[in-house]
Amino acid sequence: VAALKGVLFSINPEVRLLDLSHQILPQNLRQVAYFLRATLPYFPAGSLHVVVVDPSVGTARDILYVELAGLRLLAPDNGCWTALLEDGRQPERVLRLAEPRYWRPTVSATLHGRDIFAPVAGHLSLGLDPALLGPPVDHWVTLELPQPRLSASELLGEIVFIDDFGNLISNIPGPAWRAWEDRPVRIELIDHVIDRRVWTYGEAEPGTPVCLVSSVETVEIAVVQGHAAQHFGVRVGTPLRLTLE
Amino acid sequence: VAALKGVLFSINPEVRLLDLSHQILPQNLRQVAYFLRATLPYFPAGSLHVVVVDPSVGTARDILYVELAGLRLLAPDNGCWTALLEDGRQPERVLRLAEPRYWRPTVSATLHGRDIFAPVAGHLSLGLDPALLGPPVDHWVTLELPQPRLSASELLGEIVFIDDFGNLISNIPGPAWRAWEDRPVRIELIDHVIDRRVWTYGEAEPGTPVCLVSSVETVEIAVVQGHAAQHFGVRVGTPLRLTLE
Amino acid sequence: VAALKGVLFSINPEVRLLDLSHQILPQNLRQVAYFLRATLPYFPAGSLHVVVVDPSVGTARDILYVELAGLRLLAPDNGCWTALLEDGRQPERVLRLAEPRYWRPTVSATLHGRDIFAPVAGHLSLGLDPALLGPPVDHWVTLELPQPRLSASELLGEIVFIDDFGNLISNIPGPAWRAWEDRPVRIELIDHVIDRRVWTYGEAEPGTPVCLVSSVETVEIAVVQGHAAQHFGVRVGTPLRLTLE
């Protein structure tokens, strides 16, 4: 990461640089996808985001420049960014990086972040016309994310993200759950039953398992002032089922 | 954290932003208190510090804007900042955030950092008059920190902070300890006796347990080039006793 | 680290500050040396790098200001920077910090980063003439790094660095290894034999141990989409031997 920053600053010493996360597990594209979906919409139009979670570095996979909802991304063509396309949204522009003149003169086979992403980001930050980076493309790799199954009496999803506090974020949409606000619901995380529904952590005693709507507007299971993932011994992929009683 | 930064940059793209720490344990208000006391005094007058360690997020607890010794803070009203008031110091100004016009339009029940703290910080960084944020208050939650018991022949305190190197920082004031410079002292960390007094780590051989004055001017127990917390198997709250022999 | 940043910003609120790494193990000077060698060459001329890995803080060791290949460093005189001198390169300038007027008024015995490095860096960032910091020196501590033994039929080195992904970076130069491109080679990591040579990770199936040239142009052992250090249970110092068959 330090070498990337060095390359970027060598090209544009005035660049405004922000570290978004260094806590993505290597090669975990789904984690990247949920992270980008939870954070990128909060950034200002025109901001440029460099995603270098790239298990296929050095192979024939392309590197893409994407414009989407006013944001700009540089990302490997591995689908990490396509969760931003849900609800039928389309990117305004997708290019494939093809002009080595904007890369470092020698490109390592294992560190494209330093040798391609960083210099291209540096040139873009100086105002380079993206059209010079390479040709437009209209196909790209799409990452399939697990979809919840929603019916009138059952919301069936899974844990898709575990945050830094150990809270379990599911893919069940918050609005579907809110619609059952006044009705008795059975909440099952595999074979655990969660008894308490809250709006925020502070409503229940420390140590209480609770079900609430997360800050990304999906159903979340938490343990108040505790670590739900350790408490239940669950991981990403664990099923969560909400049933009207 | 990335979403917070996004909100802040959306409001003020020119803001100068610094990450102070992401290593505070969740819900550990005492750790926040000692951290703020060890670091905030080194910042320039007028700098704005956003503290979002907030176990009661979403409940009725207030969020405060504080001016204190030339610094400005945004913090939940949970006492995390009141260790800065020791020695009878008073804040110059305390307000309670009450104007949603400076918040995000939709406020999540679990992520006030993104939805209240970040936008308010953004507006303040643009020069917003703090008086517009809400009414002044003259009561707030105070966090009681463990106080040492100091007598002419005994200094009795406890470990209140463990730094990244595993050094054990106590709440016994350095000056009281320095006054015994030339006299024999028995140093007891629960049932361990520390034999070596030094001014700095390099005076003793690697692996030696030593007692010295910490960089925050309190008594510290360290293991030279080692990890004292692991070496002694102790945690925050462990008693430390210094006795004139 | 937060206190250091506070001191720096108090002196120069406009300073452009970048965190390079907080993941160096305490007291691991060799790790610092390899880190600096892998990252500093990518930074722009004139950039100032502050190295505070300093197991001898507070003892009589000097603090140096170094100009080298267009870069500037502040570092303890413990040899952490001398790996940048390989290939017979000489620093353009080395000074010993000796002017307390550029330090904090009170210098703690255990936190020179906050009390000496940060304020000196702040003054330098404002344009202070380095000659005012102290006298030139022509001797300094040199850190001896393990050297590979290279012959026409055998390249014998060791693992000198383990990156964040668990990849094992050796000190065997990439060019020597590339010269054997078309010839059968036996690759031994202590008693493990690596069968697969690749140019980049994506060429082999996940889980395959591979040998390749690292992004710092030395021989590297990796496990595709895995963690080689855990896979082989090896650490820094493990011998690596490449033999022509």
XYZ file of C-alpha atoms in Angstrom:
735
model
C 0.000 0.000 0.000
C 2.833 2.401 0.826
C 4.381 1.864 -2.608
C 1.009 2.597 -4.259
C 0.762 5.847 -2.381
C 4.303 6.729 -3.377
C 3.546 6.226 -7.057
C 0.354 8.275 -6.776
C 2.126 11.144 -5.024
C 4.980 11.074 -7.500
C 2.491 11.802 -10.275
C 0.263 14.230 -8.366
C 1.792 15.601 -5.163
C -1.437 17.542 -4.533
C -3.764 14.543 -4.704
C -6.271 14.220 -1.859
C -6.009 10.619 -0.745
C -8.238 8.702 1.652
C -7.796 5.148 2.902
C -11.195 3.452 2.826
C -10.301 0.034 4.166
C -7.345 -2.291 4.522
C -9.435 -4.905 6.296
C -10.907 -6.753 3.344
C -9.860 -10.382 3.513
C -7.639 -11.282 0.569
C -9.577 -12.684 -2.376
C -12.954 -12.089 -0.747
C -14.823 -10.474 -3.619
C -18.203 -10.651 -1.914
C -16.870 -8.735 1.066
C -15.589 -6.068 -1.324
C -18.969 -5.946 -3.020
C -20.892 -5.362 0.210
C -18.309 -2.901 1.442
C -18.523 -0.815 -1.730
C -22.312 -0.881 -1.642
C -22.334 0.296 1.982
C -19.847 3.128 1.522
C -19.536 4.452 -2.039
C -22.978 6.082 -2.209
C -21.829 8.478 0.540
C -18.963 9.913 -1.502
C -19.163 13.085 -3.530
C -19.780 13.026 -7.268
C -16.589 12.739 -9.257
C -14.606 11.033 -6.521
C -12.317 8.272 -7.762
C -12.176 4.919 -5.945
C -9.361 2.438 -6.494
C -10.202 -1.196 -5.721
C -7.221 -3.522 -5.708
C -8.668 -6.725 -4.276
C -7.498 -8.758 -7.187
C -6.956 -12.504 -6.815
C -6.322 -12.823 -10.568
C -3.592 -10.186 -10.734
C -1.243 -10.755 -13.632
C -3.550 -13.042 -15.621
C -5.552 -12.006 -18.650
C -8.322 -10.369 -16.589
C -8.926 -6.777 -17.611
C -8.783 -3.686 -15.462
C -11.818 -1.435 -15.838
C -12.483 2.267 -15.482
C -16.149 2.714 -14.506
C -18.393 5.763 -14.160
C -21.506 4.991 -12.165
C -23.993 7.281 -10.451
C -21.486 10.115 -10.552
C -18.677 8.062 -9.000
C -15.557 6.801 -10.736
C -13.847 3.463 -10.046
C -10.750 1.610 -11.116
C -11.306 -2.090 -10.479
C -10.241 -5.483 -11.776
C -12.857 -7.058 -14.032
C -13.794 -9.606 -11.370
C -17.281 -8.385 -10.522
C -16.320 -6.715 -7.244
C -18.142 -3.523 -8.249
C -21.265 -4.961 -9.888
C -23.276 -5.095 -6.661
C -23.574 -1.338 -7.199
C -25.728 -2.148 -10.261
C -28.635 -3.685 -8.369
C -32.126 -2.382 -9.111
C -31.337 -2.339 -12.811
C -28.958 0.618 -12.611
C -26.489 0.823 -15.505
C -22.983 2.331 -15.486
C -22.596 5.507 -17.495
C -19.267 4.386 -18.892
C -16.973 1.364 -18.759
C -13.505 1.337 -20.324
C -10.811 -1.316 -20.407
C -7.320 -0.051 -19.502
C -5.175 -0.599 -22.554
C -2.686 2.269 -22.743
C 0.590 1.372 -21.029
C 1.799 4.951 -21.449
C -0.180 5.729 -18.269
C 1.316 2.790 -16.340
C 4.707 2.388 -14.740
C 7.358 1.539 -17.344
C 7.861 -1.917 -15.841
C 4.756 -3.774 -14.752
C 5.253 -6.484 -12.146
C 3.170 -9.630 -12.604
C 1.973 -9.544 -9.010
C 1.531 -5.898 -8.040
C -0.698 -4.116 -10.539
C -1.890 -1.838 -7.729
C 1.502 -0.143 -7.689
C 2.284 -0.449 -11.399
C -1.097 0.181 -13.121
C -3.868 1.293 -10.726
C -1.827 3.898 -8.863
C -0.314 5.659 -11.888
C -3.640 5.654 -13.773
C -5.362 7.098 -10.686
C -2.633 9.719 -10.470
C -3.140 10.793 -14.088
C -6.939 10.848 -13.677
C -6.564 13.013 -10.573
C -4.618 15.462 -12.731
C -7.535 15.670 -15.135
C -6.609 13.113 -17.805
C -9.505 12.423 -20.160
C -10.559 8.843 -19.327
C -11.199 8.191 -23.027
C -7.405 8.035 -23.444
C -7.114 5.052 -21.076
C -8.542 2.462 -23.445
C -11.592 1.398 -25.462
C -15.144 1.248 -24.115
C -16.470 -2.215 -23.297
C -20.024 -3.420 -22.873
C -19.399 -6.757 -21.205
C -17.867 -7.407 -17.826
C -17.773 -10.062 -15.144
C -20.788 -9.898 -12.837
C -20.569 -11.186 -9.287
C -23.701 -13.070 -8.312
C -24.661 -12.278 -4.737
C -27.014 -14.488 -2.746
C -30.579 -13.232 -3.112
C -33.155 -13.451 -0.327
C -36.433 -15.315 -0.867
C -39.299 -13.132 0.254
C -42.929 -14.224 0.581
C -45.958 -12.866 2.398
C -45.250 -14.970 5.489
C -41.525 -15.726 5.324
C -38.313 -13.772 4.696
C -35.450 -16.167 4.029
C -31.940 -14.806 3.603
C -28.429 -15.234 4.892
C -25.668 -13.401 6.717
C -23.649 -11.617 4.030
C -21.335 -9.394 6.068
C -19.942 -9.298 9.593
C -18.935 -5.814 10.704
C -16.019 -4.821 12.947
C -18.197 -5.215 16.039
C -19.250 -8.755 15.126
C -22.761 -7.690 14.118
C -24.369 -9.979 11.551
C -25.679 -8.134 8.486
C -28.124 -10.127 6.349
C -29.430 -9.618 2.831
C -33.083 -9.401 3.946
C -34.371 -5.924 3.090
C -35.312 -3.717 6.013
C -38.597 -2.458 4.547
C -40.001 -5.998 4.221
C -39.194 -6.550 7.883
C -40.549 -3.198 9.013
C -43.877 -4.040 7.391
C -44.297 -6.703 10.100
C -43.678 -4.205 12.869
C -46.779 -5.009 14.937
C -47.014 -8.710 14.279
C -45.471 -11.684 16.056
C -42.460 -13.004 14.147
C -40.236 -16.006 14.701
C -36.574 -15.112 14.085
C -34.251 -18.060 13.421
C -30.505 -17.879 12.829
C -29.915 -21.537 11.866
C -31.066 -23.230 15.072
C -30.935 -20.192 17.362
C -34.150 -18.280 18.042
C -33.821 -14.525 18.625
C -36.541 -13.208 20.919
C -35.945 -9.483 20.952
C -36.762 -6.900 18.285
C -35.327 -3.416 18.785
C -34.731 -0.201 16.880
C -31.301 0.381 18.343
C -28.763 -1.483 20.505
C -29.327 0.592 23.627
C -32.904 -0.613 24.084
C -31.879 -3.978 25.489
C -29.553 -5.051 28.271
C -25.907 -5.810 27.447
C -25.597 -9.401 26.330
C -29.072 -9.624 24.792
C -29.305 -11.007 21.241
C -31.451 -8.620 19.199
C -32.852 -8.257 15.703
C -32.933 -4.795 14.119
C -32.558 -2.908 10.845
C -28.904 -2.269 10.017
C -27.353 0.991 8.891
C -27.449 -0.376 5.325
C -31.198 -0.971 5.608
C -31.166 -4.739 5.890
C -32.050 -7.047 8.774
C -29.234 -7.387 11.328
C -28.658 -9.718 14.261
C -26.554 -8.253 17.089
C -25.667 -8.941 20.700
C -25.885 -5.720 22.717
C -22.346 -4.606 23.634
C -21.209 -8.064 22.546
C -19.929 -9.848 19.445
C -22.764 -11.691 17.755
C -20.543 -13.667 15.373
C -18.592 -15.160 18.282
C -21.675 -15.480 20.472
C -23.483 -17.644 17.919
C -20.369 -19.094 16.323
C -21.653 -18.218 12.871
C -20.039 -16.899 9.725
C -20.965 -15.364 6.415
C -23.419 -17.636 4.614
C -25.411 -18.646 7.716
C -29.158 -18.718 6.913
C -31.531 -16.291 8.620
C -35.273 -16.938 8.537
C -38.059 -14.610 9.681
C -41.545 -16.163 9.792
C -44.903 -14.642 10.649
C -46.406 -16.565 13.539
C -15.572 4.580 8.878
C -15.386 4.848 5.106
C -19.024 5.982 4.928
C -18.318 8.684 7.545
C -15.435 9.972 5.484
C -17.609 9.975 2.400
C -20.261 12.091 4.097
C -17.635 14.499 5.403
C -16.005 14.900 1.991
C -19.360 15.359 0.307
C -19.955 18.411 2.483
C -16.413 19.775 2.458
C -14.156 18.318 -0.238
C -11.292 20.444 1.085
C -11.470 19.213 4.684
C -8.158 18.131 6.246
C -8.882 14.776 7.818
C -6.706 12.734 10.140
C -7.402 9.263 11.520
C -6.432 9.255 15.189
C -7.231 5.690 16.129
C -9.382 2.794 15.005
C -8.040 0.550 17.750
C -10.307 1.511 20.614
C -12.158 -1.570 21.806
C -15.892 -1.215 21.180
C -17.740 0.221 24.173
C -14.562 0.847 26.143
C -15.169 4.385 27.365
C -12.237 4.392 29.773
C -9.854 3.513 26.976
C -11.257 6.431 24.968
C -10.816 8.709 27.951
C -7.135 7.845 28.447
C -6.497 7.976 24.727
C -7.983 11.466 24.425
C -6.039 12.668 27.440
C -2.773 11.339 25.987
C -3.239 12.816 22.529
C -5.595 15.797 22.314
C -3.340 18.250 24.166
C -0.845 17.934 21.279
C -3.265 19.209 18.660
C -3.449 22.790 17.458
C -6.044 25.200 18.817
C -9.288 25.087 16.894
C -8.849 21.511 15.670
C -12.074 19.500 15.694
C -12.099 15.946 17.083
C -14.910 13.513 16.374
C -15.360 10.719 18.925
C -17.786 8.018 17.876
C -17.248 5.345 20.503
C -20.896 5.238 21.383
C -22.380 2.124 22.990
C -25.701 3.940 23.503
C -26.129 4.994 19.881
C -29.760 5.509 18.970
C -31.052 5.846 22.538
C -31.965 9.111 24.221
C -28.351 10.011 25.022
C -27.385 13.420 23.693
C -24.554 14.302 21.348
C -22.429 17.189 22.572
C -20.332 19.873 20.927
C -17.572 20.873 23.370
C -14.953 23.631 23.362
C -12.192 22.961 25.815
C -8.701 24.418 26.119
C -8.890 25.682 22.540
C -9.923 22.290 21.128
C -13.322 21.341 19.765
C -14.988 17.946 20.143
C -18.095 16.168 18.959
C -18.833 13.312 21.354
C -21.716 11.294 22.712
C -22.777 12.427 26.178
C -21.302 9.318 27.774
C -18.416 10.881 29.682
C -15.709 9.771 27.241
C -14.279 13.321 27.108
C -14.538 14.344 30.759
C -11.109 12.991 31.712
C -9.867 16.136 29.946
C -11.468 18.128 32.790
C -9.177 16.878 35.548
C -7.473 19.458 37.751
C -10.704 21.447 37.918
C -10.564 22.667 34.320
C -13.926 23.689 32.872
C -15.055 23.556 29.227
C -15.517 26.918 27.580
C -18.706 25.802 25.885
C -20.970 22.754 25.747
C -23.927 22.478 23.349
C -26.395 19.692 22.734
C -26.918 18.847 19.031
C -30.557 19.552 18.304
C -30.799 20.848 14.750
C -31.465 18.032 12.277
C -30.957 20.443 9.406
C -27.211 19.772 9.820
C -27.660 15.989 9.854
C -28.288 13.560 7.038
C -31.939 13.601 5.997
C -32.452 10.041 7.203
C -30.792 9.112 10.485
C -30.131 5.417 11.056
C -30.706 4.162 14.590
C -27.312 2.464 14.702
C -24.875 4.663 12.788
C -24.977 8.225 14.093
C -21.315 8.573 13.124
C -22.291 8.602 9.469
C -25.641 10.345 9.843
C -25.032 13.001 12.541
C -21.370 13.327 13.589
C -19.895 13.373 10.077
C -22.281 15.937 8.551
C -22.074 18.212 11.612
C -18.259 17.994 11.476
C -18.413 18.817 7.787
C -20.501 21.932 8.389
C -18.254 23.036 11.275
C -15.183 22.605 9.073
C -16.824 24.995 6.609
C -17.149 27.594 9.346
C -20.678 27.029 10.635
C -21.331 28.956 13.853
C -21.597 26.250 16.540
C -24.390 28.218 18.226
C -26.639 27.050 15.397
C -26.184 23.385 16.335
C -28.342 23.443 19.458
C -28.795 24.928 22.917
C -26.032 25.246 25.535
C -26.130 22.726 28.377
C -24.519 22.851 31.793
C -24.894 19.229 32.811
C -23.334 16.202 31.210
C -22.382 12.640 32.042
C -19.040 12.404 33.833
C -16.926 9.269 33.582
C -15.365 8.391 36.917
C -11.828 7.142 36.457
C -10.019 5.146 39.114
C -8.002 7.494 41.336
C -4.664 6.522 42.879
C -4.214 6.633 46.662
C -1.031 8.496 47.475
C 0.584 8.720 50.891
C 4.052 9.637 52.143
C 5.191 6.012 52.057
C 2.901 4.317 49.552
C 1.619 5.014 46.043
C -1.302 2.718 45.245
C -2.841 2.769 41.793
C -3.756 0.478 38.955
C -2.998 -0.238 35.315
C -5.337 1.974 33.312
C -4.052 1.563 29.771
C -2.003 -0.958 27.809
C -0.252 0.527 24.799
C 0.398 -1.104 21.419
C 3.705 -2.501 22.682
C 2.098 -4.138 25.718
C 3.528 -1.567 28.139
C 1.434 -1.123 31.278
C 0.499 2.498 31.960
C -0.728 3.179 35.515
C -2.565 6.109 37.049
C 0.202 6.831 39.585
C 1.603 10.300 38.850
C 5.206 10.432 37.698
C 6.234 13.351 39.939
C 5.253 11.472 43.126
C 7.419 8.585 41.977
C 10.310 10.789 40.908
C 10.398 12.295 44.420
C 11.604 8.879 45.625
C 14.427 8.801 43.110
C 17.224 8.038 45.574
C 15.341 5.826 47.980
C 14.716 2.082 48.012
C 11.215 1.257 46.802
C 9.302 -2.005 46.595
C 7.368 -2.222 43.304
C 4.516 -4.722 43.261
C 2.257 -5.521 40.315
C -0.240 -7.770 42.112
C 2.084 -10.552 43.265
C 5.018 -9.774 40.954
C 7.918 -7.713 42.285
C 9.715 -5.467 39.778
C 13.367 -4.971 40.678
C 14.607 -2.509 38.126
C 14.029 1.236 37.906
C 15.105 2.977 34.690
C 14.633 6.240 32.823
C 14.270 4.602 29.447
C 13.915 1.095 28.008
C 17.428 0.900 26.595
C 19.078 0.993 30.025
C 18.275 -2.645 30.778
C 18.834 -5.881 28.912
C 16.081 -7.179 26.616
C 13.590 -9.201 28.633
C 14.060 -7.259 31.877
C 10.900 -6.024 33.636
C 11.380 -2.350 34.448
C 9.558 0.501 36.146
C 9.775 3.974 34.619
C 7.853 7.185 33.980
C 5.653 6.898 30.881
C 5.327 9.405 28.065
C 2.093 10.605 29.707
C 3.952 11.285 32.972
C 2.615 8.374 35.007
C 4.340 5.276 36.370
C 4.743 2.532 33.744
C 5.766 -1.120 33.934
C 7.453 -2.486 30.811
C 9.507 -5.461 29.685
C 12.458 -4.277 27.602
C 11.839 -5.231 23.948
C 9.043 -7.462 25.236
C 5.304 -7.316 25.901
C 4.674 -6.663 29.571
C 0.933 -7.394 29.454
C 1.582 -10.884 28.091
C 4.677 -11.393 30.230
C 2.752 -10.800 33.456
C -0.612 -11.950 32.141
C -2.252 -8.790 33.461
C -4.975 -6.498 32.118
C -6.399 -3.069 32.742
C -7.455 -2.786 36.387
C -4.506 -4.705 37.827
C -3.271 -3.005 41.035
C 0.209 -1.471 41.184
C 1.752 -0.632 44.535
C 4.959 1.316 45.194
C 6.151 1.293 48.821
C 9.103 3.024 50.459
C 11.288 0.396 52.092
C 0.884 7.973 16.666
C -2.017 10.375 17.217
C 0.127 12.550 19.497
C 2.872 12.660 16.825
C 0.365 13.834 14.266
C -0.921 16.456 16.672
C 2.575 17.861 17.206
C 3.231 17.908 13.464
C -0.041 19.691 12.702
C 0.521 22.188 15.490
C 3.718 23.286 13.747
C 2.468 23.064 10.168
C -1.312 22.837 9.792
C -0.874 22.601 6.021
C 1.460 19.606 6.059
C 0.572 16.763 3.708
C 0.808 13.630 5.822
C 0.674 10.006 4.749
C 0.694 6.918 6.949
C 3.031 4.369 5.375
C 2.705 1.498 7.828
C 1.755 0.839 11.397
C 2.285 -2.885 11.015
C 6.003 -3.136 11.641
C 6.609 -5.436 14.582
C 8.139 -3.515 17.482
C 11.929 -3.637 17.486
C 12.121 -5.473 14.170
C 14.785 -3.451 12.400
C 15.185 -5.887 9.531
C 11.487 -5.669 8.752
C 11.823 -1.880 8.659
C 14.818 -2.191 6.364
C 13.009 -4.392 3.821
C 9.882 -2.266 4.061
C 11.797 0.934 3.330
C 13.630 -0.672 0.447
C 10.336 -1.899 -1.074
C 8.501 1.401 -0.776
C 10.724 4.492 -0.557
C 12.001 4.371 -4.132
C 8.413 5.013 -5.295
C 8.110 8.356 -3.526
C 8.710 11.719 -5.134
C 12.015 13.534 -4.746
C 12.113 15.732 -1.687
C 9.530 13.751 0.258
C 10.354 13.390 3.944
C 10.003 10.020 5.669
C 9.890 9.662 9.436
C 10.942 6.269 10.813
C 10.259 5.781 14.491
C 10.932 2.100 15.009
C 13.377 2.744 17.773
C 14.105 0.050 20.355
C 16.872 2.198 21.848
C 14.723 5.286 22.406
C 16.065 7.444 25.192
C 19.570 5.989 25.226
C 22.626 7.652 23.748
C 21.815 6.561 20.181
C 21.692 9.503 17.781
C 18.842 10.568 15.553
C 19.866 11.187 11.962
C 18.647 13.373 9.140
C 19.548 11.690 5.841
C 19.326 12.765 2.207
C 19.559 9.849 -0.159
C 18.640 9.502 -3.814
C 16.498 12.622 -3.594
C 14.573 11.388 -0.541
C 14.837 12.714 3.000
C 14.605 10.614 6.170
C 14.535 11.121 9.891
C 15.581 7.871 11.564
C 17.260 6.596 14.698
C 20.900 5.682 14.149
C 20.131 1.978 14.365
C 20.788 0.992 10.780
C 17.133 0.703 9.783
C 17.735 2.842 6.684
C 21.087 1.487 5.507
C 19.568 -1.250 3.337
C 18.849 1.639 0.958
C 22.618 1.918 0.469
C 23.107 -1.421 -1.250
C 24.988 -1.483 -4.550
C 27.537 0.965 -3.149
C 25.175 3.958 -3.156
C 26.157 6.741 -0.747
C 23.857 9.211 1.024
C 24.167 12.797 -0.155
C 24.000 14.110 3.397
C 23.810 12.772 6.953
C 23.334 15.034 9.980
C 22.972 14.255 13.659
C 20.055 16.058 15.369
C 21.609 18.272 18.025
C 19.532 21.430 18.258
C 16.821 21.111 20.927
C 15.324 24.407 19.805
C 13.513 22.368 17.114
C 12.249 19.775 19.604
C 9.419 19.931 22.083
C 10.468 21.849 25.210
C 10.213 18.707 27.361
C 11.547 15.501 25.843
C 10.164 12.279 27.290
C 12.655 9.419 27.668
C 10.344 6.974 25.907
C 8.552 8.882 23.157
C 11.041 10.682 20.929
C 8.601 10.256 18.038
C 6.294 12.817 19.612
C 8.960 15.002 21.195
C 11.800 15.089 18.610
C 10.900 13.422 15.291
C 7.485 15.073 14.870
C 8.541 18.653 15.648
C 11.696 18.386 13.514
C 9.595 16.985 10.647
C 7.164 19.857 11.114
C 9.920 22.473 10.885
C 11.467 20.757 7.841
C 8.060 20.703 6.134
C 7.934 24.481 6.623
C 11.253 24.818 4.803
C 13.773 24.842 7.638
C 17.352 24.540 6.361
C 18.461 21.058 7.495
C 21.940 22.432 8.231
C 20.433 24.074 11.310
C 19.450 20.706 12.818
C 22.937 19.611 13.797
C 26.423 18.756 12.548
C 27.195 16.463 9.612
C 28.408 12.969 10.498
C 30.267 10.437 8.399
C 29.771 7.356 10.517
C 26.536 5.582 11.344
C 25.292 2.194 12.427
C 24.900 -0.222 9.514
C 22.409 -3.055 9.663
C 23.831 -6.222 8.195
C 21.214 -8.084 6.184
C 21.564 -11.747 5.292
C 23.209 -12.078 1.877
C 22.354 -14.853 -0.575
C 25.081 -17.213 -1.846
C 24.859 -17.433 -5.611
C 26.777 -19.884 -7.795
C 26.365 -21.143 -11.326
C 24.285 -24.137 -10.185
C 22.819 -23.064 -6.848
C 21.048 -20.008 -5.429
C 20.964 -20.186 -1.636
C 19.084 -17.552 0.319
C 16.444 -17.177 2.981
C 12.978 -15.769 3.575
C 13.491 -12.160 4.629
C 9.964 -10.775 4.618
C 6.425 -12.129 4.859
C 3.833 -9.857 3.278
C 0.251 -9.235 4.421
C -0.986 -12.142 2.318
C 1.492 -14.587 3.833
C 3.679 -14.675 0.727
C 7.313 -15.517 1.438
C 9.775 -12.998 -0.003
C 13.378 -14.201 -0.196
C 16.640 -12.387 -0.735
C 17.514 -14.323 -3.901
C 17.645 -11.866 -6.816
C 15.012 -12.322 -9.511
C 17.406 -11.915 -12.455
C 19.585 -14.841 -11.326
C 16.468 -16.995 -11.183
C 15.089 -15.753 -14.509
C 18.342 -16.792 -16.168
C 17.306 -20.396 -15.475
C 13.946 -19.933 -17.129
C 14.123 -22.926 -19.468
C 16.046 -25.294 -17.263
C 14.881 -27.820 -14.668
C 15.352 -26.477 -11.147
C 14.811 -28.044 -7.744
C 13.172 -25.575 -5.351
C 13.556 -26.377 -1.651
C 12.094 -24.416 1.242
C 13.805 -26.244 4.114
C 12.431 -29.742 3.553
C 9.506 -28.812 1.303
C 9.899 -29.114 -2.456
C 7.984 -26.609 -4.608
C 7.062 -28.054 -7.991
C 5.456 -25.166 -9.775
C 7.089 -22.132 -11.401
C 4.781 -19.324 -12.508
C 4.879 -15.681 -13.568
C 1.807 -14.734 -11.602
C -0.534 -16.259 -9.022
C -3.469 -16.767 -11.397
C -1.597 -19.310 -13.516
C -2.074 -22.117 -11.008
C -5.088 -23.527 -9.200
C -5.999 -22.136 -5.769
C -4.014 -23.949 -3.096
C -0.980 -24.654 -5.289
C 2.441 -23.749 -3.856
C 4.302 -21.725 -6.486
C 7.656 -20.057 -7.009
C 7.766 -16.706 -8.814
C 9.533 -13.347 -8.950
C 8.141 -10.955 -6.358
C 7.141 -7.338 -6.865
C 10.492 -6.344 -5.344
C 12.346 -8.452 -7.927
C 13.407 -11.300 -5.684
C 12.353 -14.946 -5.600
C 9.031 -15.500 -3.802
C 7.204 -18.601 -2.594
C 3.403 -18.294 -2.479
C 0.333 -20.479 -2.201
C -2.273 -19.384 -4.745
C -5.160 -17.681 -2.906
C -3.663 -19.103 0.285
C -1.239 -18.100 3.031
C 2.177 -19.622 2.344
C 3.648 -18.785 5.765
C 0.874 -20.701 7.525
C 0.777 -23.438 4.865
C 4.442 -24.270 5.341
C 4.658 -23.163 8.969
C 7.748 -21.090 8.204
C 8.989 -17.703 9.350
C 11.551 -15.110 8.431
C 14.992 -16.730 8.319
C 13.859 -20.001 6.730
C 16.397 -21.114 4.086
C 15.401 -21.294 0.417
C 17.562 -23.228 -2.035
C 17.244 -23.328 -5.826
C 19.428 -25.923 -7.585
C 19.911 -26.674 -11.260
C 19.038 -30.310 -11.891
